[in-house]
mmCIF file of C-alpha atoms in Angstrom:
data_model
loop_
_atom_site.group_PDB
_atom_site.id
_atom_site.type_symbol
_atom_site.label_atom_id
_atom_site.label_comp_id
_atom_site.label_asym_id
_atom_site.label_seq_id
_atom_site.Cartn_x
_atom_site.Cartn_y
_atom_site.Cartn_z
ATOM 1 C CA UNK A 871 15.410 -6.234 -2.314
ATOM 2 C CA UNK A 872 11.775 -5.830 -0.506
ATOM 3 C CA UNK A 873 9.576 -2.904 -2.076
ATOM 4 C CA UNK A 874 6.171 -1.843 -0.199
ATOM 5 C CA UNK A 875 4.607 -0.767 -3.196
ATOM 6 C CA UNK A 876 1.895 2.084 -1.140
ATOM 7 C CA UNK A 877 -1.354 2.504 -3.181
ATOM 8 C CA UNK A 878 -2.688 6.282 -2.737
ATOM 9 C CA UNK A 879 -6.009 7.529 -4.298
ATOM 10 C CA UNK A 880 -8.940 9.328 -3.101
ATOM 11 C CA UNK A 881 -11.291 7.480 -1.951
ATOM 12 C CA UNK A 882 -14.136 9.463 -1.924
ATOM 13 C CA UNK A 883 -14.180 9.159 -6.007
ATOM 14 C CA UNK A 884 -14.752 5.418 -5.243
ATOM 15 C CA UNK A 885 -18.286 6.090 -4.847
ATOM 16 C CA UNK A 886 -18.814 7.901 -8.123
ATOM 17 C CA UNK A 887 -17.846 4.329 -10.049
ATOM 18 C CA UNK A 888 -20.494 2.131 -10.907
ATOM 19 C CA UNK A 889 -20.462 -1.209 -9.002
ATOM 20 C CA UNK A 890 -19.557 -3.306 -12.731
ATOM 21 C CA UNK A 891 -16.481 -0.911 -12.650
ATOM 22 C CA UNK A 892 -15.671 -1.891 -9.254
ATOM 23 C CA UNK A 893 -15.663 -5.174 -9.505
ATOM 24 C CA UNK A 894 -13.908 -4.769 -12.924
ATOM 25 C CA UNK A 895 -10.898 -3.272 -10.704
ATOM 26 C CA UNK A 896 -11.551 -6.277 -7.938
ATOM 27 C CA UNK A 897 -10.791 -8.212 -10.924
ATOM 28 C CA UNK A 898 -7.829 -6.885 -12.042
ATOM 29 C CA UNK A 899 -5.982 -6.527 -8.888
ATOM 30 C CA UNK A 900 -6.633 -10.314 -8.058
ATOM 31 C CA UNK A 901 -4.970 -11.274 -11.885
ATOM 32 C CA UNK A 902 -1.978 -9.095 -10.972
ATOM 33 C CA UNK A 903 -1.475 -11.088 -7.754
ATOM 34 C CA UNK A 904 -2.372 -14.335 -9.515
ATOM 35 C CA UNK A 905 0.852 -12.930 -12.074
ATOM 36 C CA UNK A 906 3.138 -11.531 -9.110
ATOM 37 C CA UNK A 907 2.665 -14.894 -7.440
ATOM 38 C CA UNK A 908 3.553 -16.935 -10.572
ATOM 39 C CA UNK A 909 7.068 -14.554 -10.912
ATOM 40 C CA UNK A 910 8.178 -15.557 -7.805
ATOM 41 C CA UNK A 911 7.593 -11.367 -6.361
ATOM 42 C CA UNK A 912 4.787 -11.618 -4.066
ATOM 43 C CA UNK A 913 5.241 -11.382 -0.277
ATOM 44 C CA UNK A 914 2.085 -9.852 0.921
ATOM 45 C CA UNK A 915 -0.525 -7.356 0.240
ATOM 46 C CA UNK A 916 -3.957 -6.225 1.409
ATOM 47 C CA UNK A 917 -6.678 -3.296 0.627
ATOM 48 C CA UNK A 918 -7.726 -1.274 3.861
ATOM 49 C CA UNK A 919 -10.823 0.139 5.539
ATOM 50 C CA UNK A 920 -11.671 3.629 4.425
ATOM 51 C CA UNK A 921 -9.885 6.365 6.295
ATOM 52 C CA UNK A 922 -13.080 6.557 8.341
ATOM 53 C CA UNK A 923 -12.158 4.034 10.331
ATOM 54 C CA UNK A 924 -8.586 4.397 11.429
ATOM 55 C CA UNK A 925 -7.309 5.843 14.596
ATOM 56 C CA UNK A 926 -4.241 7.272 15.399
ATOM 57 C CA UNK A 927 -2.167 7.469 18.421
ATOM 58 C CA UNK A 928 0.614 9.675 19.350
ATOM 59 C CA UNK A 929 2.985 9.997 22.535
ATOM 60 C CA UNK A 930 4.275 12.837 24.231
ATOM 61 C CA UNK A 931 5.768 13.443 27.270
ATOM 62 C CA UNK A 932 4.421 9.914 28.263
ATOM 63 C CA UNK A 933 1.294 11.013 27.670
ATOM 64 C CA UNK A 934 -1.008 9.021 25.212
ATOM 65 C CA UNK A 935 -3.389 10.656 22.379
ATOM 66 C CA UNK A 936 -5.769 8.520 20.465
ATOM 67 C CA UNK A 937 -7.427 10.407 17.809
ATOM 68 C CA UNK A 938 -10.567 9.055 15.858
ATOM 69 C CA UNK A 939 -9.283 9.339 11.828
ATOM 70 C CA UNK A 940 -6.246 9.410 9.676
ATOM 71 C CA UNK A 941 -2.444 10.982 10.700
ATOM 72 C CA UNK A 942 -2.886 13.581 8.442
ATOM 73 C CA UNK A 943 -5.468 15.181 6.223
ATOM 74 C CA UNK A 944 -4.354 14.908 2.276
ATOM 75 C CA UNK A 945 -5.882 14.604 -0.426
ATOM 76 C CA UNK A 946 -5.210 11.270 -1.295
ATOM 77 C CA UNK A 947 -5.356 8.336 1.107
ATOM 78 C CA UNK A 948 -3.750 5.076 1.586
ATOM 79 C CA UNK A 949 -5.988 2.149 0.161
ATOM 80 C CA UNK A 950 -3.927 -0.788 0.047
ATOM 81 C CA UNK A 951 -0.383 -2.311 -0.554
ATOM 82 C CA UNK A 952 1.976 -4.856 -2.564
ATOM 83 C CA UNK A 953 4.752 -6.364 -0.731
ATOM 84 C CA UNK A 954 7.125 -7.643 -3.482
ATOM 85 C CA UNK A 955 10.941 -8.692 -3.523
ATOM 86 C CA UNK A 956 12.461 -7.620 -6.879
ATOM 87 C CA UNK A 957 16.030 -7.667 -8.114
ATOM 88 C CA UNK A 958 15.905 -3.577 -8.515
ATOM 89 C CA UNK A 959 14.029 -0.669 -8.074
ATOM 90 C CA UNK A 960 13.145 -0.591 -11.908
ATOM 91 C CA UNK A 961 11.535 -3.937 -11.182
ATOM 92 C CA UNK A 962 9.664 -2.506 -8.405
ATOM 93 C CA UNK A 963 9.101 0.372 -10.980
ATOM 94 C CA UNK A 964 7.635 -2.025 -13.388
ATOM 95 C CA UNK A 965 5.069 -3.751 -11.146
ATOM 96 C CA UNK A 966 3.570 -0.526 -9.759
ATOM 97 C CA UNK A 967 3.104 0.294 -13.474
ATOM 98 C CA UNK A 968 0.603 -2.562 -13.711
ATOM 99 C CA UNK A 969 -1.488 -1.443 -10.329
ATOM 100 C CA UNK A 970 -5.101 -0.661 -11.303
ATOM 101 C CA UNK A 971 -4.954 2.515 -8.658
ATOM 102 C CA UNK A 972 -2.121 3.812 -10.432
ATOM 103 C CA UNK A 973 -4.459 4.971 -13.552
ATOM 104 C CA UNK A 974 -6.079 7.766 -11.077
ATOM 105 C CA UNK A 975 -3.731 7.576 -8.029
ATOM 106 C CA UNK A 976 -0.265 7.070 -7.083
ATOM 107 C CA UNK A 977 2.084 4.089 -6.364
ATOM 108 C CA UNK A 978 4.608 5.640 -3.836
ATOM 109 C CA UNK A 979 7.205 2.754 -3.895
ATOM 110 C CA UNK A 980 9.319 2.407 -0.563
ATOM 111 C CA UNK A 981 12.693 0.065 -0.393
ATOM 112 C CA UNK A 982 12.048 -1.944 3.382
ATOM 113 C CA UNK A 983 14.413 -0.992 5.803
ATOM 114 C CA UNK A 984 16.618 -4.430 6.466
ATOM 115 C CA UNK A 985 18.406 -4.504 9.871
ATOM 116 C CA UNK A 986 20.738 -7.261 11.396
ATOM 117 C CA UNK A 987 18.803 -9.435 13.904
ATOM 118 C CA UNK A 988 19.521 -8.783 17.216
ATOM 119 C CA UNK A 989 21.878 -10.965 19.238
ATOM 120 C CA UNK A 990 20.218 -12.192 22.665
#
């Protein structure tokens, strides 16, 4: 089964960490690739721009809305993501345990939605 493992923290606390601590994390989240790679789990995976620099667009009654910043204000936002194919959801479990941004965030884990391929 495919998990998108979601990593949510608050980036504006980035900024208090001292640039050695940053790159410490850097470090650790290429070795847990380097490790999900070697156990066969890693599909994908990428950190994102800060929130600052999204945009979001809605539709309504055909009309189109683009809107400078995130979907929603919270308090934590969405930095980055695993994709990883694991027998279970405790394996999924497991592997979110090791994400650096889980020490002062949250790993929301999400099963992938798997549909039948469409039939031309």
């Amino acid at each position: 089964m495919k998990y998108l493992l979601q990593i949510w923290s608050d980036e504006g606390s980035s900024g208090e960490s001292a640039p050695e601590a940053i790159a410490g994390m850097f470090e650790e989240y290429g070795k847990l690739t380097d490790e999900m790679r070697a156990e066969g789990v890693f599909l994908g995976g990428e950190g994102l721009q800060p929130t600052s620099t999204a945009t979001s667009v809605r539709v309504r009654e055909g009309d189109v809305s683009v809107i400078d910043g995130p979907f929603a204000e919270t308090k934590e936002q969405l930095g980055g993501f695993f994709l990883i194919e694991c027998a279970d959801l405790d394996g999924a479990i497991a592997w979110a345990g090791k994400i650096p941004g889980a020490r002062g965030g949250t790993i929301e884990i999400r099963p992938v939605a798997e549909y039948e391929p469409r039939r031309a």
